[in-house]
mmCIF file of N, CA and C in Angstrom:
data_model
loop_
_atom_site.group_PDB
_atom_site.id
_atom_site.type_symbol
_atom_site.label_atom_id
_atom_site.label_comp_id
_atom_site.label_asym_id
_atom_site.label_seq_id
_atom_site.Cartn_x
_atom_site.Cartn_y
_atom_site.Cartn_z
ATOM 1 N N GLN A 1 -30.878 20.380 12.712
ATOM 2 C CA GLN A 1 -30.575 20.533 11.417
ATOM 3 C C GLN A 1 -29.341 20.391 10.741
ATOM 4 N N VAL A 2 -28.917 19.806 10.073
ATOM 5 C CA VAL A 2 -27.908 19.706 9.710
ATOM 6 C C VAL A 2 -27.431 20.997 8.714
ATOM 7 N N GLN A 3 -25.817 20.844 9.353
ATOM 8 C CA GLN A 3 -25.404 22.148 7.770
ATOM 9 C C GLN A 3 -24.000 21.073 7.836
ATOM 10 N N LEU A 4 -23.812 21.731 6.448
ATOM 11 C CA LEU A 4 -22.564 20.919 5.551
ATOM 12 C C LEU A 4 -21.942 22.518 4.869
ATOM 13 N N VAL A 5 -20.909 22.320 5.121
ATOM 14 C CA VAL A 5 -19.974 23.679 4.736
ATOM 15 C C VAL A 5 -18.819 23.225 3.705
ATOM 16 N N GLU A 6 -18.993 24.061 2.820
ATOM 17 C CA GLU A 6 -17.764 23.515 1.589
ATOM 18 C C GLU A 6 -16.682 24.503 1.921
ATOM 19 N N SER A 7 -15.460 24.510 1.479
ATOM 20 C CA SER A 7 -14.323 25.422 1.485
ATOM 21 C C SER A 7 -13.597 24.752 0.047
ATOM 22 N N GLY A 8 -12.223 25.466 0.089
ATOM 23 C CA GLY A 8 -11.247 25.008 -0.395
ATOM 24 C C GLY A 8 -11.418 25.626 -2.127
ATOM 25 N N GLY A 9 -12.609 25.934 -2.233
ATOM 26 C CA GLY A 9 -12.697 26.520 -3.990
ATOM 27 C C GLY A 9 -11.391 27.501 -4.299
ATOM 28 N N GLY A 10 -11.536 27.985 -5.734
ATOM 29 C CA GLY A 10 -10.820 28.819 -6.053
ATOM 30 C C GLY A 10 -10.851 28.805 -7.450
ATOM 31 N N LEU A 11 -9.704 29.898 -8.365
ATOM 32 C CA LEU A 11 -8.941 29.602 -9.572
ATOM 33 C C LEU A 11 -7.631 28.869 -9.143
ATOM 34 N N VAL A 12 -7.447 28.069 -10.643
ATOM 35 C CA VAL A 12 -6.421 27.250 -10.441
ATOM 36 C C VAL A 12 -5.891 26.759 -12.052
ATOM 37 N N GLN A 13 -4.629 26.977 -12.959
ATOM 38 C CA GLN A 13 -4.399 26.572 -13.837
ATOM 39 C C GLN A 13 -4.202 25.100 -14.077
ATOM 40 N N ALA A 14 -4.953 25.008 -15.760
ATOM 41 C CA ALA A 14 -5.186 23.291 -16.008
ATOM 42 C C ALA A 14 -3.822 22.717 -15.612
ATOM 43 N N GLY A 15 -3.814 22.254 -15.066
ATOM 44 C CA GLY A 15 -2.682 21.249 -14.699
ATOM 45 C C GLY A 15 -2.439 21.086 -12.884
ATOM 46 N N GLY A 16 -3.467 21.691 -12.363
ATOM 47 C CA GLY A 16 -2.647 23.023 -10.726
ATOM 48 C C GLY A 16 -3.873 21.421 -9.946
ATOM 49 N N SER A 17 -4.072 22.046 -8.630
ATOM 50 C CA SER A 17 -4.594 21.062 -8.089
ATOM 51 C C SER A 17 -5.263 22.241 -6.391
ATOM 52 N N LEU A 18 -6.577 21.893 -5.841
ATOM 53 C CA LEU A 18 -7.395 22.159 -5.198
ATOM 54 C C LEU A 18 -7.970 21.034 -4.594
ATOM 55 N N ARG A 19 -7.738 21.344 -3.078
ATOM 56 C CA ARG A 19 -8.402 20.456 -2.506
ATOM 57 C C ARG A 19 -9.304 21.128 -1.796
ATOM 58 N N LEU A 20 -10.581 20.259 -1.612
ATOM 59 C CA LEU A 20 -11.864 21.112 -1.267
ATOM 60 C C LEU A 20 -11.840 20.520 0.166
ATOM 61 N N SER A 21 -12.993 20.705 1.309
ATOM 62 C CA SER A 21 -13.151 20.695 2.444
ATOM 63 C C SER A 21 -14.309 20.413 2.756
ATOM 64 N N CYS A 22 -15.419 19.970 2.908
ATOM 65 C CA CYS A 22 -16.552 19.177 3.487
ATOM 66 C C CYS A 22 -16.479 19.497 4.925
ATOM 67 N N SER A 23 -17.003 20.440 5.909
ATOM 68 C CA SER A 23 -17.204 20.067 7.463
ATOM 69 C C SER A 23 -18.677 20.207 7.913
ATOM 70 N N ALA A 24 -19.144 19.204 8.439
ATOM 71 C CA ALA A 24 -20.731 18.551 8.831
ATOM 72 C C ALA A 24 -20.675 19.332 10.298
ATOM 73 N N SER A 25 -21.700 19.601 10.774
ATOM 74 C CA SER A 25 -22.121 20.049 12.069
ATOM 75 C C SER A 25 -22.530 19.035 12.774
ATOM 76 N N GLU A 26 -22.761 17.917 12.504
ATOM 77 C CA GLU A 26 -22.665 16.181 13.058
ATOM 78 C C GLU A 26 -21.496 15.480 12.740
ATOM 79 N N ALA A 27 -21.467 14.163 13.816
ATOM 80 C CA ALA A 27 -20.018 13.089 13.391
ATOM 81 C C ALA A 27 -21.002 12.327 12.057
ATOM 82 N N VAL A 28 -19.480 12.749 10.773
ATOM 83 C CA VAL A 28 -19.778 12.610 9.573
ATOM 84 C C VAL A 28 -19.545 10.455 9.946
ATOM 85 N N ILE A 29 -19.660 10.057 10.500
ATOM 86 C CA ILE A 29 -19.992 8.515 10.942
ATOM 87 C C ILE A 29 -21.285 8.095 11.160
ATOM 88 N N ASN A 30 -22.360 9.129 11.848
ATOM 89 C CA ASN A 30 -23.689 8.994 11.562
ATOM 90 C C ASN A 30 -24.047 9.256 10.133
ATOM 91 N N PHE A 31 -23.785 9.212 8.809
ATOM 92 C CA PHE A 31 -24.139 8.725 7.480
ATOM 93 C C PHE A 31 -23.706 8.200 6.847
ATOM 94 N N ASN A 32 -24.848 6.987 5.959
ATOM 95 C CA ASN A 32 -24.016 6.171 5.673
ATOM 96 C C ASN A 32 -23.287 6.796 4.145
ATOM 97 N N ASN A 33 -23.433 7.737 3.219
ATOM 98 C CA ASN A 33 -22.876 8.123 3.079
ATOM 99 C C ASN A 33 -22.839 9.783 2.280
ATOM 100 N N VAL A 34 -21.151 10.173 2.312
ATOM 101 C CA VAL A 34 -21.176 11.280 2.111
ATOM 102 C C VAL A 34 -20.257 11.657 0.514
ATOM 103 N N GLY A 35 -20.524 12.250 -0.087
ATOM 104 C CA GLY A 35 -20.222 12.137 -1.172
ATOM 105 C C GLY A 35 -20.132 14.244 -2.453
ATOM 106 N N TRP A 36 -19.381 14.345 -2.952
ATOM 107 C CA TRP A 36 -19.070 15.596 -3.527
ATOM 108 C C TRP A 36 -19.609 15.341 -5.004
ATOM 109 N N TYR A 37 -20.475 16.667 -5.253
ATOM 110 C CA TYR A 37 -21.072 16.416 -6.865
ATOM 111 C C TYR A 37 -20.945 17.828 -7.198
ATOM 112 N N ARG A 38 -20.912 17.658 -8.481
ATOM 113 C CA ARG A 38 -20.486 18.804 -9.373
ATOM 114 C C ARG A 38 -21.741 19.378 -10.001
ATOM 115 N N GLN A 39 -21.539 20.635 -10.964
ATOM 116 C CA GLN A 39 -22.862 21.573 -11.706
ATOM 117 C C GLN A 39 -21.749 22.536 -12.531
ATOM 118 N N THR A 40 -20.993 21.531 -13.713
ATOM 119 C CA THR A 40 -20.953 22.159 -14.804
ATOM 120 C C THR A 40 -21.665 22.847 -15.995
ATOM 121 N N PRO A 41 -21.463 24.648 -16.208
ATOM 122 C CA PRO A 41 -22.286 25.239 -16.826
ATOM 123 C C PRO A 41 -22.596 24.152 -18.353
ATOM 124 N N GLY A 42 -24.017 24.649 -17.905
ATOM 125 C CA GLY A 42 -25.202 23.825 -18.879
ATOM 126 C C GLY A 42 -25.470 22.297 -18.501
ATOM 127 N N ASN A 43 -24.709 22.192 -17.580
ATOM 128 C CA ASN A 43 -25.154 20.994 -17.360
ATOM 129 C C ASN A 43 -26.031 20.336 -16.225
ATOM 130 N N GLN A 44 -26.494 19.323 -15.718
ATOM 131 C CA GLN A 44 -27.240 18.708 -14.346
ATOM 132 C C GLN A 44 -26.016 18.840 -13.752
ATOM 133 N N ARG A 45 -26.336 18.162 -12.422
ATOM 134 C CA ARG A 45 -25.262 18.105 -10.787
ATOM 135 C C ARG A 45 -24.864 16.478 -11.422
ATOM 136 N N GLU A 46 -23.842 16.206 -10.907
ATOM 137 C CA GLU A 46 -23.379 14.853 -11.579
ATOM 138 C C GLU A 46 -22.584 14.450 -9.875
ATOM 139 N N LEU A 47 -22.726 13.098 -10.012
ATOM 140 C CA LEU A 47 -21.791 12.735 -8.812
ATOM 141 C C LEU A 47 -20.375 12.629 -9.271
ATOM 142 N N VAL A 48 -19.658 13.046 -8.472
ATOM 143 C CA VAL A 48 -17.464 13.554 -8.362
ATOM 144 C C VAL A 48 -17.143 12.065 -8.206
ATOM 145 N N ALA A 49 -17.649 11.778 -6.494
ATOM 146 C CA ALA A 49 -16.734 10.689 -5.364
ATOM 147 C C ALA A 49 -17.946 11.066 -4.348
ATOM 148 N N SER A 50 -17.868 9.922 -3.724
ATOM 149 C CA SER A 50 -18.169 9.528 -2.729
ATOM 150 C C SER A 50 -17.805 7.911 -1.920
ATOM 151 N N THR A 51 -18.460 8.722 -0.512
ATOM 152 C CA THR A 51 -17.378 7.588 0.611
ATOM 153 C C THR A 51 -18.349 7.128 1.648
ATOM 154 N N GLY A 52 -18.313 5.667 1.677
ATOM 155 C CA GLY A 52 -19.359 4.984 2.420
ATOM 156 C C GLY A 52 -19.948 4.019 2.425
ATOM 157 N N GLU A 53 -20.383 3.501 3.853
ATOM 158 C CA GLU A 53 -20.274 1.571 4.360
ATOM 159 C C GLU A 53 -18.768 0.909 3.411
ATOM 160 N N GLY A 54 -17.925 1.576 3.469
ATOM 161 C CA GLY A 54 -16.720 1.058 3.239
ATOM 162 C C GLY A 54 -16.135 1.288 2.310
ATOM 163 N N MET A 55 -16.874 1.664 0.899
ATOM 164 C CA MET A 55 -16.364 2.203 -0.683
ATOM 165 C C MET A 55 -16.005 3.302 -0.679
ATOM 166 N N ARG A 56 -15.388 3.644 -2.376
ATOM 167 C CA ARG A 56 -14.987 4.965 -1.924
ATOM 168 C C ARG A 56 -15.240 4.657 -3.925
ATOM 169 N N LYS A 57 -15.949 5.848 -4.079
ATOM 170 C CA LYS A 57 -16.771 5.980 -5.984
ATOM 171 C C LYS A 57 -16.184 6.967 -6.207
ATOM 172 N N TYR A 58 -16.429 7.234 -8.185
ATOM 173 C CA TYR A 58 -15.184 8.157 -8.392
ATOM 174 C C TYR A 58 -16.369 7.823 -9.761
ATOM 175 N N ALA A 59 -16.444 8.585 -10.174
ATOM 176 C CA ALA A 59 -16.917 8.982 -11.756
ATOM 177 C C ALA A 59 -15.548 8.726 -12.293
ATOM 178 N N ASP A 60 -16.192 8.170 -13.495
ATOM 179 C CA ASP A 60 -14.993 8.024 -14.708
ATOM 180 C C ASP A 60 -14.164 9.132 -15.137
ATOM 181 N N PHE A 61 -14.732 10.201 -15.125
ATOM 182 C CA PHE A 61 -14.043 11.150 -15.557
ATOM 183 C C PHE A 61 -13.177 11.966 -14.563
ATOM 184 N N VAL A 62 -13.110 11.553 -13.304
ATOM 185 C CA VAL A 62 -12.082 11.514 -12.399
ATOM 186 C C VAL A 62 -10.817 10.902 -12.007
ATOM 187 N N LYS A 63 -11.184 9.811 -11.948
ATOM 188 C CA LYS A 63 -10.385 8.563 -11.625
ATOM 189 C C LYS A 63 -9.167 8.912 -11.837
ATOM 190 N N GLY A 64 -8.072 8.664 -11.055
ATOM 191 C CA GLY A 64 -6.822 8.752 -11.054
ATOM 192 C C GLY A 64 -6.232 9.966 -11.065
ATOM 193 N N ARG A 65 -7.313 11.116 -10.292
ATOM 194 C CA ARG A 65 -6.838 13.009 -10.616
ATOM 195 C C ARG A 65 -7.583 13.126 -8.803
ATOM 196 N N PHE A 66 -8.063 12.867 -9.073
ATOM 197 C CA PHE A 66 -9.457 12.900 -7.546
ATOM 198 C C PHE A 66 -9.227 12.034 -6.391
ATOM 199 N N THR A 67 -8.814 12.294 -5.303
ATOM 200 C CA THR A 67 -8.832 11.364 -4.147
ATOM 201 C C THR A 67 -10.248 12.072 -3.020
ATOM 202 N N ILE A 68 -11.197 11.110 -2.352
ATOM 203 C CA ILE A 68 -11.993 11.820 -1.752
ATOM 204 C C ILE A 68 -11.199 10.985 -0.478
ATOM 205 N N SER A 69 -11.932 11.522 0.402
ATOM 206 C CA SER A 69 -10.999 11.095 1.843
ATOM 207 C C SER A 69 -11.805 11.387 3.400
ATOM 208 N N ARG A 70 -11.784 11.346 4.362
ATOM 209 C CA ARG A 70 -12.967 11.246 5.481
ATOM 210 C C ARG A 70 -12.217 10.891 6.551
ATOM 211 N N ASP A 71 -12.587 12.015 7.459
ATOM 212 C CA ASP A 71 -11.502 12.390 8.925
ATOM 213 C C ASP A 71 -12.471 12.563 9.562
ATOM 214 N N ASP A 72 -12.519 11.388 10.303
ATOM 215 C CA ASP A 72 -14.157 11.392 11.011
ATOM 216 C C ASP A 72 -13.885 11.774 12.749
ATOM 217 N N ALA A 73 -12.320 12.294 13.059
ATOM 218 C CA ALA A 73 -12.057 13.254 14.147
ATOM 219 C C ALA A 73 -12.202 14.746 13.836
ATOM 220 N N LYS A 74 -12.517 14.981 12.529
ATOM 221 C CA LYS A 74 -12.548 16.216 12.365
ATOM 222 C C LYS A 74 -14.465 16.320 11.705
ATOM 223 N N ASN A 75 -14.631 15.291 11.546
ATOM 224 C CA ASN A 75 -16.138 15.911 10.921
ATOM 225 C C ASN A 75 -16.271 16.189 9.292
ATOM 226 N N THR A 76 -15.027 15.835 8.987
ATOM 227 C CA THR A 76 -14.704 16.338 7.652
ATOM 228 C C THR A 76 -14.697 15.387 6.419
ATOM 229 N N VAL A 77 -15.099 15.629 5.047
ATOM 230 C CA VAL A 77 -14.704 14.966 4.272
ATOM 231 C C VAL A 77 -14.329 15.739 2.856
ATOM 232 N N ASP A 78 -12.992 15.757 2.410
ATOM 233 C CA ASP A 78 -12.082 15.916 2.073
ATOM 234 C C ASP A 78 -12.101 15.607 0.311
ATOM 235 N N LEU A 79 -12.032 16.403 -0.669
ATOM 236 C CA LEU A 79 -11.829 16.209 -2.495
ATOM 237 C C LEU A 79 -10.477 16.541 -2.437
ATOM 238 N N GLN A 80 -9.286 16.052 -2.959
ATOM 239 C CA GLN A 80 -8.445 16.181 -3.245
ATOM 240 C C GLN A 80 -7.927 16.391 -4.944
ATOM 241 N N MET A 81 -8.091 17.350 -5.393
ATOM 242 C CA MET A 81 -8.058 17.441 -7.243
ATOM 243 C C MET A 81 -6.913 18.119 -7.761
ATOM 244 N N ASN A 82 -6.351 17.087 -8.459
ATOM 245 C CA ASN A 82 -5.438 16.851 -9.160
ATOM 246 C C ASN A 82 -5.258 17.023 -10.746
ATOM 247 N N SER A 83 -4.344 17.366 -11.285
ATOM 248 C CA SER A 83 -4.577 17.460 -12.844
ATOM 249 C C SER A 83 -5.385 18.076 -13.385
ATOM 250 N N LEU A 84 -6.091 19.076 -12.442
ATOM 251 C CA LEU A 84 -7.392 20.033 -13.295
ATOM 252 C C LEU A 84 -7.425 19.887 -15.013
ATOM 253 N N LYS A 85 -8.675 20.381 -15.161
ATOM 254 C CA LYS A 85 -8.633 20.878 -16.383
ATOM 255 C C LYS A 85 -10.056 21.767 -16.930
ATOM 256 N N PRO A 86 -9.592 22.470 -17.302
ATOM 257 C CA PRO A 86 -11.191 23.495 -17.571
ATOM 258 C C PRO A 86 -11.975 22.833 -17.395
ATOM 259 N N GLU A 87 -12.790 21.538 -18.027
ATOM 260 C CA GLU A 87 -13.708 20.933 -17.931
ATOM 261 C C GLU A 87 -14.204 21.174 -16.882
ATOM 262 N N ASP A 88 -13.008 20.686 -15.557
ATOM 263 C CA ASP A 88 -13.495 20.805 -14.444
ATOM 264 C C ASP A 88 -14.183 21.877 -12.939
ATOM 265 N N THR A 89 -14.026 22.721 -13.995
ATOM 266 C CA THR A 89 -14.720 24.380 -13.681
ATOM 267 C C THR A 89 -16.184 23.878 -13.409
ATOM 268 N N GLY A 90 -16.955 24.209 -12.149
ATOM 269 C CA GLY A 90 -18.210 24.508 -11.653
ATOM 270 C C GLY A 90 -18.261 24.733 -10.713
ATOM 271 N N VAL A 91 -19.464 24.586 -9.704
ATOM 272 C CA VAL A 91 -20.106 24.485 -8.275
ATOM 273 C C VAL A 91 -19.790 23.335 -8.076
ATOM 274 N N TYR A 92 -18.789 23.198 -7.169
ATOM 275 C CA TYR A 92 -18.365 21.970 -6.044
ATOM 276 C C TYR A 92 -19.951 21.327 -4.837
ATOM 277 N N TYR A 93 -20.193 20.329 -4.917
ATOM 278 C CA TYR A 93 -21.382 20.663 -3.624
ATOM 279 C C TYR A 93 -21.006 19.342 -2.402
ATOM 280 N N CYS A 94 -20.941 19.271 -1.191
ATOM 281 C CA CYS A 94 -21.121 18.553 -0.613
ATOM 282 C C CYS A 94 -22.742 17.793 -0.065
ATOM 283 N N ARG A 95 -22.643 16.119 -0.406
ATOM 284 C CA ARG A 95 -24.314 15.823 -0.110
ATOM 285 C C ARG A 95 -23.866 14.528 0.948
ATOM 286 N N ALA A 96 -24.811 14.462 2.212
ATOM 287 C CA ALA A 96 -24.722 13.730 3.114
ATOM 288 C C ALA A 96 -25.837 12.862 3.313
ATOM 289 N N GLU A 97 -25.769 11.655 3.006
ATOM 290 C CA GLU A 97 -27.073 10.843 3.025
ATOM 291 C C GLU A 97 -26.918 9.469 4.126
ATOM 292 N N ARG A 98 -28.593 9.873 4.905
ATOM 293 C CA ARG A 98 -28.609 8.229 6.197
ATOM 294 C C ARG A 98 -30.020 8.019 6.155
ATOM 295 N N VAL A 99 -30.304 6.574 6.231
ATOM 296 C CA VAL A 99 -30.931 6.138 5.355
ATOM 297 C C VAL A 99 -32.116 5.652 6.995
ATOM 298 N N SER A 100 -31.467 5.888 8.193
ATOM 299 C CA SER A 100 -32.007 5.558 9.985
ATOM 300 C C SER A 100 -32.198 7.056 10.865
ATOM 301 N N PRO A 101 -33.416 7.530 10.760
ATOM 302 C CA PRO A 101 -34.480 6.403 11.172
ATOM 303 C C PRO A 101 -35.351 6.544 9.991
ATOM 304 N N TYR A 102 -34.727 7.287 8.905
ATOM 305 C CA TYR A 102 -35.870 7.391 8.015
ATOM 306 C C TYR A 102 -34.697 8.179 6.653
ATOM 307 N N TYR A 103 -35.350 7.857 5.378
ATOM 308 C CA TYR A 103 -33.956 8.757 4.422
ATOM 309 C C TYR A 103 -34.065 9.698 4.057
ATOM 310 N N GLN A 104 -32.481 10.929 4.185
ATOM 311 C CA GLN A 104 -32.258 11.936 4.554
ATOM 312 C C GLN A 104 -31.726 12.171 3.644
ATOM 313 N N THR A 105 -31.207 13.232 2.805
ATOM 314 C CA THR A 105 -29.946 13.903 2.678
ATOM 315 C C THR A 105 -30.222 15.841 3.130
ATOM 316 N N TYR A 106 -28.621 15.710 2.688
ATOM 317 C CA TYR A 106 -28.492 17.297 2.743
ATOM 318 C C TYR A 106 -27.171 17.300 1.773
ATOM 319 N N TRP A 107 -27.629 19.137 1.404
ATOM 320 C CA TRP A 107 -26.484 19.546 0.838
ATOM 321 C C TRP A 107 -25.975 20.766 1.389
ATOM 322 N N GLY A 108 -24.595 21.072 1.031
ATOM 323 C CA GLY A 108 -24.190 22.558 1.422
ATOM 324 C C GLY A 108 -24.740 23.049 0.136
ATOM 325 N N GLN A 109 -24.058 24.881 0.487
ATOM 326 C CA GLN A 109 -24.193 25.760 -0.569
ATOM 327 C C GLN A 109 -23.837 25.618 -1.812
ATOM 328 N N GLY A 110 -22.337 25.583 -1.786
ATOM 329 C CA GLY A 110 -21.093 24.935 -2.807
ATOM 330 C C GLY A 110 -20.422 25.390 -2.580
ATOM 331 N N THR A 111 -18.806 24.976 -3.660
ATOM 332 C CA THR A 111 -18.086 26.229 -3.721
ATOM 333 C C THR A 111 -17.603 26.311 -5.120
ATOM 334 N N GLN A 112 -17.090 27.722 -5.986
ATOM 335 C CA GLN A 112 -16.288 27.571 -6.920
ATOM 336 C C GLN A 112 -15.518 27.046 -7.363
ATOM 337 N N VAL A 113 -15.078 26.331 -8.343
ATOM 338 C CA VAL A 113 -13.753 26.001 -8.770
ATOM 339 C C VAL A 113 -13.534 26.466 -10.357
ATOM 340 N N THR A 114 -12.696 26.672 -10.262
ATOM 341 C CA THR A 114 -12.825 27.765 -12.114
ATOM 342 C C THR A 114 -11.422 27.231 -12.468
ATOM 343 N N VAL A 115 -11.162 26.257 -13.790
ATOM 344 C CA VAL A 115 -9.898 26.286 -14.169
ATOM 345 C C VAL A 115 -9.737 26.720 -15.593
ATOM 346 N N SER A 116 -8.680 27.791 -15.250
ATOM 347 C CA SER A 116 -7.914 27.847 -16.188
ATOM 348 C C SER A 116 -7.157 27.419 -17.683
ATOM 349 N N SER A 117 -7.209 27.785 -18.704
ATOM 350 C CA SER A 117 -6.188 27.001 -19.810
ATOM 351 C C SER A 117 -5.256 27.423 -19.687
#
């Protein structure tokens, strides 16, 4: 069973930075796509950023502020978050997806990010 473990969350003031890390129990190259999602208070879980198949995708609300990166040697996918805003507060989840031999998705347990104003 694949395990994804997030780390790096915490409390930061508006304008500050945090770096989240998602550590996988197997090689991240085995996944077609790895992404960061978040669930903010009162809202559904939403995509923040993803990397896979040679592409990186970002939600409009984080473009220019967040950067996703993958380290195949460490089996990690990081999310560098700069210029944080109070509305970025929420639980951030790592998700991995693969399509072969059949479609499978995996989620981490989440890490809390709180941005104070």
